[in-house]
Coordinates of C-alpha atoms and ligand atoms in Angstrom, one line a residue:
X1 CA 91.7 112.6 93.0
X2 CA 91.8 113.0 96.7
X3 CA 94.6 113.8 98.9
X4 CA 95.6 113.3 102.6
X5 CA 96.1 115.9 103.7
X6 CA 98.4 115.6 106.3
X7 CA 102.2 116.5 107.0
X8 CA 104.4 114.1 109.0
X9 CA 106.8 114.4 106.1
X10 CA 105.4 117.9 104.6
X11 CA 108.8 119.3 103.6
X12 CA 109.7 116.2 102.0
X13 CA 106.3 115.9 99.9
X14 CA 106.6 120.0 99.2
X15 CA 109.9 119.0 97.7
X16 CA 108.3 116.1 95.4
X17 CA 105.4 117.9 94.1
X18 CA 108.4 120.4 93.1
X19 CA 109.8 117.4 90.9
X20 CA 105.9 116.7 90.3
X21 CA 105.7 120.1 88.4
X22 CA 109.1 119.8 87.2
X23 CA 107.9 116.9 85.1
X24 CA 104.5 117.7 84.2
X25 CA 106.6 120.3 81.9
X26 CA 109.3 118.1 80.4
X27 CA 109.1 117.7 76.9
X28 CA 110.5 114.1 77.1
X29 CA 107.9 113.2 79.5
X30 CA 106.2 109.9 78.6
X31 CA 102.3 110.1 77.4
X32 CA 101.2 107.1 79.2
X33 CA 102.0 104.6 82.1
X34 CA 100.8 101.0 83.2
X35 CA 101.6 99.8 86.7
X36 CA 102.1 96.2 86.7
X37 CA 101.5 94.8 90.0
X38 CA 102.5 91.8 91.9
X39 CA 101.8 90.3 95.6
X40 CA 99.8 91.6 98.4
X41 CA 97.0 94.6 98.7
X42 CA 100.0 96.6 100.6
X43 CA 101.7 96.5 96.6
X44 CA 98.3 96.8 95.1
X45 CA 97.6 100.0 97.5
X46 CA 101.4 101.3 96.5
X47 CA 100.5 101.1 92.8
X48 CA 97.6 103.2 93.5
X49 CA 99.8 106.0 94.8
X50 CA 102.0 105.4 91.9
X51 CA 99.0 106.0 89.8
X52 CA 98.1 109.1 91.9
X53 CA 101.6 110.7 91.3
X54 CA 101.7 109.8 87.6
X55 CA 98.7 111.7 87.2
X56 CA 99.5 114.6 88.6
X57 CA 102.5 114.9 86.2
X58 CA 99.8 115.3 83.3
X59 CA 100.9 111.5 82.4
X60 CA 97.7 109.0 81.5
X61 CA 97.1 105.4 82.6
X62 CA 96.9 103.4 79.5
X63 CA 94.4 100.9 78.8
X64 CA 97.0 98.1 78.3
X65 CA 100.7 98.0 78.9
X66 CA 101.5 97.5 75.5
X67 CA 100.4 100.8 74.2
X68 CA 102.2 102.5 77.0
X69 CA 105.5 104.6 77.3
X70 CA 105.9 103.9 80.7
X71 CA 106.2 100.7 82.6
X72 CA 106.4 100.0 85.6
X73 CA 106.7 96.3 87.5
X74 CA 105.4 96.6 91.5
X75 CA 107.0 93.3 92.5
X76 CA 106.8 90.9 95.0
X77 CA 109.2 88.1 96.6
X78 CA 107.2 86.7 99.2
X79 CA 108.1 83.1 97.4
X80 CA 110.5 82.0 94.5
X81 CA 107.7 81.8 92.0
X82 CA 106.5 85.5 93.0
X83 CA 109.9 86.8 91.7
X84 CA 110.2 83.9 88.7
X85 CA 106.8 85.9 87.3
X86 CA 107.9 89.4 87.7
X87 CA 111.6 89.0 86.2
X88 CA 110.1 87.0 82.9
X89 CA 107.9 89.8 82.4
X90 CA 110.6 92.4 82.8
X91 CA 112.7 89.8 79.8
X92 CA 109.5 90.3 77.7
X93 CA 109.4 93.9 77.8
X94 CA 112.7 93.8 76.4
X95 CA 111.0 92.8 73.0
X96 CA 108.7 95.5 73.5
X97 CA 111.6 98.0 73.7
X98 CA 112.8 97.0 70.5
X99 CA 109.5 98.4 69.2
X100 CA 109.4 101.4 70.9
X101 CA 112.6 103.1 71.6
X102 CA 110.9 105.5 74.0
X103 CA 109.6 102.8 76.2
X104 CA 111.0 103.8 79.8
X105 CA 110.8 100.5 82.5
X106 CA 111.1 101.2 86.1
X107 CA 110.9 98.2 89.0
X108 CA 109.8 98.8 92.0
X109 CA 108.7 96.8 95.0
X110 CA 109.5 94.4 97.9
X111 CA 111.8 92.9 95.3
X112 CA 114.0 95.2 94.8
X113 CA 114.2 95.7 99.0
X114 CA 116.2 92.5 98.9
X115 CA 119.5 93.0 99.8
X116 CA 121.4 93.8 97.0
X117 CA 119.2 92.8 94.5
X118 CA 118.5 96.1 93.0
X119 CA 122.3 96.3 91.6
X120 CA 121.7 92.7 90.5
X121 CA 118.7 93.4 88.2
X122 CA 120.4 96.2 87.0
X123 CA 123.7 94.2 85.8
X124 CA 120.8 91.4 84.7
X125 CA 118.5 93.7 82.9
X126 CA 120.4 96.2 81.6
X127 CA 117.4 97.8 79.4
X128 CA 115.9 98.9 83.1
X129 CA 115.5 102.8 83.5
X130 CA 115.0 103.0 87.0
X131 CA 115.0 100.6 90.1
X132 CA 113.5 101.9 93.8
X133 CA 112.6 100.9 97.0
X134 CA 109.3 100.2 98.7
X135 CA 110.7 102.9 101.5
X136 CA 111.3 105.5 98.6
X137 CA 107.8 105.4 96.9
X138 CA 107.2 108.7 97.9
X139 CA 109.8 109.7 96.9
X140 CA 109.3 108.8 93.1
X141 CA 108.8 112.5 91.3
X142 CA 112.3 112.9 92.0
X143 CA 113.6 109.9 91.2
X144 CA 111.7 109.7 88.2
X145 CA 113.0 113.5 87.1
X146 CA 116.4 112.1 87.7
X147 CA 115.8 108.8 85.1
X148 CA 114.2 111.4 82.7
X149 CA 117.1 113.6 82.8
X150 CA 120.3 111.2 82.4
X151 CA 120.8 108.3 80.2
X152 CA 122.2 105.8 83.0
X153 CA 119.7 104.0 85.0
X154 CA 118.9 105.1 88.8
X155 CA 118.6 102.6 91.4
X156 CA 117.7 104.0 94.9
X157 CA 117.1 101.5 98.0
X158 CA 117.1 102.8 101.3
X159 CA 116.9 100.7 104.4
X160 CA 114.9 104.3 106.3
X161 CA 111.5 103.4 107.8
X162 CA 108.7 106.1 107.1
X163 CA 105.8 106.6 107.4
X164 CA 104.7 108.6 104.3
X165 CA 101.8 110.9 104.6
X166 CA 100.2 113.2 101.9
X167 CA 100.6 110.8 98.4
X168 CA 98.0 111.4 95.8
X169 CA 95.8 108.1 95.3
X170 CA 93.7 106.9 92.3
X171 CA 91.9 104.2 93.7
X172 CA 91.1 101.5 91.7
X173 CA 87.6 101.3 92.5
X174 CA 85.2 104.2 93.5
X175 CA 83.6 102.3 96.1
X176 CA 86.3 100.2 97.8
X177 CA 89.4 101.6 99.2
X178 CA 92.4 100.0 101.6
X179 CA 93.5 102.3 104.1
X180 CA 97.0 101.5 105.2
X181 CA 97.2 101.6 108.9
X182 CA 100.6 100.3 109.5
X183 CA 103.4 100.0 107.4
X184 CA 105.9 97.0 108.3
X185 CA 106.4 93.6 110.6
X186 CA 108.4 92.9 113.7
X187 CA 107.4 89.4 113.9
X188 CA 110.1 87.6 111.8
X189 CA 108.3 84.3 111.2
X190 CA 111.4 82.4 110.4
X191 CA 110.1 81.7 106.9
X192 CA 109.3 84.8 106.0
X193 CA 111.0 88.3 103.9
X194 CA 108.4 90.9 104.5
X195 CA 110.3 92.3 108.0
X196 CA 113.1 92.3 105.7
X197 CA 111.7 94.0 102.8
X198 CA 108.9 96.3 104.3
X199 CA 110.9 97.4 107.5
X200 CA 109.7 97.6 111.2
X201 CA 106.3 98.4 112.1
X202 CA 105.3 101.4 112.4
X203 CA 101.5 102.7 112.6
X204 CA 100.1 105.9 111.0
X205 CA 98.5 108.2 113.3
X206 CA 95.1 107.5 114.2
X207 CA 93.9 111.1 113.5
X208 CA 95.2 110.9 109.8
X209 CA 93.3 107.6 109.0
X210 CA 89.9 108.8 110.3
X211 CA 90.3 111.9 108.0
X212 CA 91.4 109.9 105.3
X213 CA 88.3 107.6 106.2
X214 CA 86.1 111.0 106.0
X215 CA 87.3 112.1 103.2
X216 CA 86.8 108.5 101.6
X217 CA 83.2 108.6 103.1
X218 CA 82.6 112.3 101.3
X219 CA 82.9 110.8 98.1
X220 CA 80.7 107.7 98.3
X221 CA 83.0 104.8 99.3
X222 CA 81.1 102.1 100.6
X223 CA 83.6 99.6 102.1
X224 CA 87.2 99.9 103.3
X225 CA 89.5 97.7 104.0
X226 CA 92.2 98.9 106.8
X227 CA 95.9 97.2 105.7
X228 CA 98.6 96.0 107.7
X229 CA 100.7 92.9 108.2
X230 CA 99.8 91.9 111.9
X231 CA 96.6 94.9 112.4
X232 CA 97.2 93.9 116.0
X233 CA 100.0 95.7 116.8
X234 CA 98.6 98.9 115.3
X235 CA 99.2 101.7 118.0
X236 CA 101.7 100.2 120.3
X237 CA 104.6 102.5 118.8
X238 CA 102.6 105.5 118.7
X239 CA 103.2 108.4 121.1
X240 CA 100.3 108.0 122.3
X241 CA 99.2 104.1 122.1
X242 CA 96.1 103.1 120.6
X243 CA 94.9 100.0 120.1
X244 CA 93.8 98.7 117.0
X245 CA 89.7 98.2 118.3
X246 CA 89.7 101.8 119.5
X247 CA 90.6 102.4 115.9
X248 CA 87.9 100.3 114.6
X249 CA 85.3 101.6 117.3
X250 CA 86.0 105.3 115.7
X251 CA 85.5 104.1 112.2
X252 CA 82.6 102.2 113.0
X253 CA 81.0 105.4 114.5
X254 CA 81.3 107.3 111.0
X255 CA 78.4 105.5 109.2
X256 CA 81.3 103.9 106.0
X257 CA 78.7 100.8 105.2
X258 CA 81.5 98.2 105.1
X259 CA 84.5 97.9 107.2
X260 CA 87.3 94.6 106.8
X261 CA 90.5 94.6 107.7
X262 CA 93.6 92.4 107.4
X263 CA 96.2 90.6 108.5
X264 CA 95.4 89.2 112.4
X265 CA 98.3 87.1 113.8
X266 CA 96.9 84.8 116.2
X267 CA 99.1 85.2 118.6
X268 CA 98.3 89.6 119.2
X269 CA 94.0 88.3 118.4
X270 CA 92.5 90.1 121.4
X271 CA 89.4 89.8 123.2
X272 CA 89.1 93.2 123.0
X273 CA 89.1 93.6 119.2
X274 CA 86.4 90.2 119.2
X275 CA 84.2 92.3 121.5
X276 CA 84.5 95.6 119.2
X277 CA 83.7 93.5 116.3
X278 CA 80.6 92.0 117.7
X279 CA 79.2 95.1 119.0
X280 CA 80.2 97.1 115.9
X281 CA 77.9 98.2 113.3
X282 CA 79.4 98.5 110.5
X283 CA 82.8 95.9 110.7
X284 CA 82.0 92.8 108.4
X285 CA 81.9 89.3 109.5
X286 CA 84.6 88.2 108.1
X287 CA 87.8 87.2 109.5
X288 CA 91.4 86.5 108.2
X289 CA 93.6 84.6 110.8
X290 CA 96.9 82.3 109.1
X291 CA 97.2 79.5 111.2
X292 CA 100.3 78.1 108.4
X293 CA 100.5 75.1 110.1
X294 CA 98.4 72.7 112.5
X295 CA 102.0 70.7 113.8
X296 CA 103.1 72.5 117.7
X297 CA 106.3 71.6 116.4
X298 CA 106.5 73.0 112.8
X299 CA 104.6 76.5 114.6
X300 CA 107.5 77.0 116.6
X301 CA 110.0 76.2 114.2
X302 CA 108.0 79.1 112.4
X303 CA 108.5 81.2 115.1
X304 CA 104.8 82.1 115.3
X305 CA 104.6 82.0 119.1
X306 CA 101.6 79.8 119.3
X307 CA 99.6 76.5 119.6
X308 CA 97.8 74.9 118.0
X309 CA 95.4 74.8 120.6
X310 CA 95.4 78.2 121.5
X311 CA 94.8 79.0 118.1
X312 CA 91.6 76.5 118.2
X313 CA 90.4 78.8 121.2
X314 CA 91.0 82.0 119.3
X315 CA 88.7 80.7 116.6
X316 CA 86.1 79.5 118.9
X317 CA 86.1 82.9 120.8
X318 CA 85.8 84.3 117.4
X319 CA 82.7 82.0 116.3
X320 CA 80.8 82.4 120.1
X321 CA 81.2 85.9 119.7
X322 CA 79.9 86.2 115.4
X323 CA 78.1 83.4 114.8
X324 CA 78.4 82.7 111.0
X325 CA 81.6 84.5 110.7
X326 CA 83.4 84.0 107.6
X327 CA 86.9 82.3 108.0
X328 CA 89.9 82.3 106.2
X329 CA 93.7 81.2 106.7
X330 CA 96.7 80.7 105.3
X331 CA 98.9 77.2 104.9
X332 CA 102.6 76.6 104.4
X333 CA 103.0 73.2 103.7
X334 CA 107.2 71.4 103.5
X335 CA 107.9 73.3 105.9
X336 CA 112.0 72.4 106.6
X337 CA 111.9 69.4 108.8
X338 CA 107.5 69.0 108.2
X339 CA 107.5 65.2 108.9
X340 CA 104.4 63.2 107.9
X341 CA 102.9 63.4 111.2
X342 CA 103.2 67.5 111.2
X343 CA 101.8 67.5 107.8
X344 CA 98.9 65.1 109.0
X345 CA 98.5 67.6 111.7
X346 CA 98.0 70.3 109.4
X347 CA 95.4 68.4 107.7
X348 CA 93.0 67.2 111.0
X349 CA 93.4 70.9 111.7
X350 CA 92.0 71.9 108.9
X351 CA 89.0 69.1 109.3
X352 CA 87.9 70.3 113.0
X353 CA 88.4 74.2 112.1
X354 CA 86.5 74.1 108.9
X355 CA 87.4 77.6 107.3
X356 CA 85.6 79.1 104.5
X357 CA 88.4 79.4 102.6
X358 CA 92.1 78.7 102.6
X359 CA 95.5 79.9 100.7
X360 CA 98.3 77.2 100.8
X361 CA 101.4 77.5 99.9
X362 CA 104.9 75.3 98.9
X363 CA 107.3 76.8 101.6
X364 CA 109.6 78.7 99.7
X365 CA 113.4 79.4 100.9
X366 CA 114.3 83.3 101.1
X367 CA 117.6 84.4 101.6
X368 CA 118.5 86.2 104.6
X369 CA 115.6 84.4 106.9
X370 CA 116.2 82.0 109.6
X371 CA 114.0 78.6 108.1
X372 CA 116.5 79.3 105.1
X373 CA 119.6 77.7 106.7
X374 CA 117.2 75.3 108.8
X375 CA 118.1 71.1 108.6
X376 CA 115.7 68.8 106.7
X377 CA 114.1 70.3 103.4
X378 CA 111.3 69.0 101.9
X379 CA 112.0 67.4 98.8
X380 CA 109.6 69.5 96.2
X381 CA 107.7 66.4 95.0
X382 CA 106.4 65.2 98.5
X383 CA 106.0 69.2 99.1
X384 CA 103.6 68.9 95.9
X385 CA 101.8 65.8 97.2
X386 CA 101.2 66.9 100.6
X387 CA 99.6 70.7 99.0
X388 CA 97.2 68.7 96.6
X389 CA 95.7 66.6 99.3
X390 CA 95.4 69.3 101.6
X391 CA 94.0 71.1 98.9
X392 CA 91.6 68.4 97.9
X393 CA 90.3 68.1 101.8
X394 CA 89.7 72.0 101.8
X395 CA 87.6 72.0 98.8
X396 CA 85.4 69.1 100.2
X397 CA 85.3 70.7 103.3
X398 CA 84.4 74.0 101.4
X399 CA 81.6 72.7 99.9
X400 CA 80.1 71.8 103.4
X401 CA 81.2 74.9 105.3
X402 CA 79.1 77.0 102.4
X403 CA 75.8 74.8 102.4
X404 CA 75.1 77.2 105.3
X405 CA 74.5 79.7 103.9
X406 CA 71.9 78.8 101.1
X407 CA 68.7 80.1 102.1
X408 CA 70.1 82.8 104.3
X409 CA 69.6 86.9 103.1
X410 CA 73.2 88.1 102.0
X411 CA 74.3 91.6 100.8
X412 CA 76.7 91.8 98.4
X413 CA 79.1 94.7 97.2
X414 CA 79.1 94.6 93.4
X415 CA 82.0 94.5 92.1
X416 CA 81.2 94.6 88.0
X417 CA 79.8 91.8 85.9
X418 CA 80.3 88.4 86.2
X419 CA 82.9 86.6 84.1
X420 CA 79.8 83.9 82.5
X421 CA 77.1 86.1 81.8
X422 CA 76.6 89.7 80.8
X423 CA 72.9 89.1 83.1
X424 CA 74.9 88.3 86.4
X425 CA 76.9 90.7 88.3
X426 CA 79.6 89.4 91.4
X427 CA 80.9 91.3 94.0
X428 CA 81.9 89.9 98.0
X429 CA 79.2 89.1 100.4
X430 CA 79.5 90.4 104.3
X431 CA 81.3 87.0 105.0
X432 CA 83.7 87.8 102.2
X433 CA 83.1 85.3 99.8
X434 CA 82.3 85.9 96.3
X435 CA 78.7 86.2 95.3
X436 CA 77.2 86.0 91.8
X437 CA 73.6 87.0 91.6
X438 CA 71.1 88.7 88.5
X439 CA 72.0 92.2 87.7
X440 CA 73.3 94.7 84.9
X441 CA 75.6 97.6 84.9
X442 CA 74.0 99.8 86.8
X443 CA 74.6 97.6 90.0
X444 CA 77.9 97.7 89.9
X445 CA 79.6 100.3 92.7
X446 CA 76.3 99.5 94.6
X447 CA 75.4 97.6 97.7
X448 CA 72.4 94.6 96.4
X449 CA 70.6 92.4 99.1
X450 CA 70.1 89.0 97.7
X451 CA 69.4 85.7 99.1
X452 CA 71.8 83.0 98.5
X453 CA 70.8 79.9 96.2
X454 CA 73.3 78.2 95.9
X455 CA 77.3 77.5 95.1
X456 CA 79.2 77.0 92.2
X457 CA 82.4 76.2 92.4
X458 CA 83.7 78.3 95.5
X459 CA 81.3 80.8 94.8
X460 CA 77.6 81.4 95.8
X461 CA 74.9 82.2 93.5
X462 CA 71.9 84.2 94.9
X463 CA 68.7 85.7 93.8
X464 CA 67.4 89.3 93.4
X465 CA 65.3 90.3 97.2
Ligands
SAH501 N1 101.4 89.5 107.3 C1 100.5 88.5 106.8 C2 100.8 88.0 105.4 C3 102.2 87.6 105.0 S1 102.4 86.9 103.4 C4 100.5 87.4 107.8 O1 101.2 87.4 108.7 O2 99.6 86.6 107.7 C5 101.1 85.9 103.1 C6 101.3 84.5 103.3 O3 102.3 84.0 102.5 C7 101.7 84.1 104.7 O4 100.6 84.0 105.6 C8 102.3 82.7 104.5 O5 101.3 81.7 104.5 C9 102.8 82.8 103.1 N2 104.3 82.8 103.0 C10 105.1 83.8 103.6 N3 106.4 83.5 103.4 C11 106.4 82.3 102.7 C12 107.5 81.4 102.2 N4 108.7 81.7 102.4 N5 107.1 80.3 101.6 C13 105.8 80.0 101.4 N6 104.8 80.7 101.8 C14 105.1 81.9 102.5
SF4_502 FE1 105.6 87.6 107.6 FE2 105.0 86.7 110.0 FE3 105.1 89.3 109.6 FE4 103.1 87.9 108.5 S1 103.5 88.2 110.7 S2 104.4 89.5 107.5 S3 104.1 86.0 108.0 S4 106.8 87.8 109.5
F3S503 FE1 103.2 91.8 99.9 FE2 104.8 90.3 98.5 FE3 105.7 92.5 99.6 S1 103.2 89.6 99.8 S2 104.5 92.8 101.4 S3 104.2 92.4 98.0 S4 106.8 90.5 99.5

């Protein structure tokens, strides 16, 4: 396991390895845990630390969450449907309970970052043992010591921005790893919860990233993938500002193979950070940029502080400057007053930009933002026709967009076999789409040139070089 090493908070993590050691010697500690995680690669990161901490209490990952006596739900509540998923599995775990007496559930999570709804899955789901915070995750050993010690459930949200330093990780995967750069939003797009349940930004210190990029390097990482929720903004609350492409220049100086990041909001997309990419080395040619709608008016209803025009020009700086870059976006379609016109918009958008892939969504009300008490909802069925047909137009587009790549030499990060064939391996190609070529076991964790066939689906089938 590897550890930062670093100390912006060191009393505060020599007081949770304290409750770290406590635990590891409890008698009542649980064997095994399972982390059940919802949402974005910030929660998918989190439940990595989570793991990281478990560990060092002497508790084991299990292999499946049934056979574990510890549970615990990562959630998400970026939309309703997010939140739907997470709470039905908490219902079913209830059944599980009855089983297995010792089972201990905790929920965690931009969820329970909602305004009062910690206290309200608690009254809901009584059978929870402990509910926290996404501000409090390093603060977990504690609370956990607490739940393992009483026999009333502990809920602990706090509303303090940090910037937590020093967490044990188990990665996922031995050769990929997100680095969190910033933690946070300040951009309140009116739709949208995540300034409300991750806090204002704040950026991690360039010095402590590049060490945790060395360290990563050391022990044979081959691509990382820096995390934030507008990348842009890294370094302009520092004490020193940095900008986000000095950041990148320094990684790209330290020989990692494979460097991606995400999220870019158009609006902070600077010419500066498309120069660093194209002169970089080792930054992928890839780029995520959410346009979420293609309507001037719906954009600043969204409060996104852009055009559609000037986000056209973003993507044709981007193109000028990586020819072949790999594009993707994402799309909110019934947006609250989204006439047919702005939803016709949306779709000749999509037709001149021609992205390699997109993520649409239903616009989904959340309490507490601004597009909530907004005029004019959508009603869900024409929401549900407009999605299909813009759905529909990317996929034909899709299939277009990727015929250029057939012929062309990719290299592709193996990610482990492929779901048809125990022959094939797939893994993501520098563009960032998914790859399926010939291959066994032994490729997997490894960097494989290849050149590209073909597509199936929305993937792209290749052959050994
Ligand atoms: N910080 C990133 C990602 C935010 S969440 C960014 O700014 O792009 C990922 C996507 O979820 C958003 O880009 C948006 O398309 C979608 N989304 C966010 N809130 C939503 C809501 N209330 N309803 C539907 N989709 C939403
Ligand atoms: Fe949400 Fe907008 Fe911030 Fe992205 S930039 S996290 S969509 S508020
Ligand atoms: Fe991510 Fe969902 Fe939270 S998208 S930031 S896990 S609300």
């Amino acid at each position: 396991m590897e550890r930062i090493n670093q100390t912006v908070t060191a009393e505060e993590i020599k007081r949770q390895q304290f409750f770290t050691e406590e635990i590891s010697r409890l008698p009542q500690k649980p064997e095994s845990f399972f982390v059940v995680t919802y949402g974005c690669q910030m929660n998918a990161h989190d439940s990595e630390k989570l793991a990281g901490m478990l560990a060092e209490m002497g508790i084991r990952e299990a292999t499946r969450r049934e056979d574990a006596d510890f549970v615990i739900f990562n959630t998400c509540c970026i939309r309703e449907n997010a939140e739907r998923k997470a709470l039905g599995n908490i219902t079913w775990l209830r059944e599980i309970r009855k089983k297995n007496p010792r089972l201990i559930i905790a929920v965690c999570g931009c969820m329970i970052q909602e305004p009062g709804m910690a206290e309200k899955i608690l009254k809901q789901y009584r059978f929870i043992n402990l509910a926290f915070g996404t501000s409090n995750l390093h603060k977990f050993p504690e609370l956990f010591y607490r739940t393992l010690n009483s026999n009333c459930s502990t809920v602990v949200v706090e509303d303090r921005d940090v910037v937590p330093e020093g967490l044990p990780i188990i990665r996922a995967r031995k050769e990929f790893a997100y680095i969190t750069v910033m933690y946070g939003c300040n951009n309140f797009c009116s739709y949208c919860i995540v300034p409300f349940v991750r806090g204002r930004e704040r950026s991690r210190n360039p010095g402590m990233i590049l060490k945790e990029a060395e360290s990563l390097l050391h022990s044979g990482v081959q691509e990382i993938m820096l995390l934030g929720q507008n990348v842009n903004s890294y370094g302009k609350d520092l004490e020193k500002p940095f900008s986000f492409a000095s950041l990148l220049k320094e990684l790209d100086r330290m020989e990692i193979p494979r460097i991606r990041f995400m999220t870019s909001h158009p609006k902070d997309l600077s010419d500066e950070l498309i120069e660093t990419m194209a002169g970089s080395t080792h930054i992928l040619p890839q780029f995520h940029l959410p346009v979420q709608s293609g309507s001037d008016a719906i954009l600043k209803k969204m409060n996104r502080k852009y055009t559609r025009m000037q986000y056209i020009d973003r993507v044709r700086k981007l193109r000028e400057a990586i020819p072949g870059i790999g594009l993707s976006t994402d799309i909110i379609v019934g947006f609250p007053g989204e006439t047919e016109d702005d939803f016709e918009a949306t779709m000749s958008l999509v037709e001149q930009v021609r992205f390699d892939s997109a993520f649409t969504f239903i616009y989904s009300p959340r309490v507490g933002t601004a597009a909530a008490s907004m005029d004019g909802r959508i009603d869900p069925l024409t929401a549900s026709e407009r999605i299909q047909k813009l759905i529909l137009l990317q996929e034909q587009l899709q299939k277009e967009t990727m015929k250029r790549f057939i012929g062309q030499r990719e290299e592709i990060l193996v990610e482990g076999l492929s779901r048809r064939s125990d022959l094939e391996v797939s893994g993501k190609g520098l563009h960032g789409i998914s790859v399926t070529m010939p291959g066994n076991e032994d490729d997997i964790g490894k960097i494989r040139s290849c050149r590209i066939t073909g597509l199936k689906n929305n993937t792209l089938t290749a052959e050994k070089v």
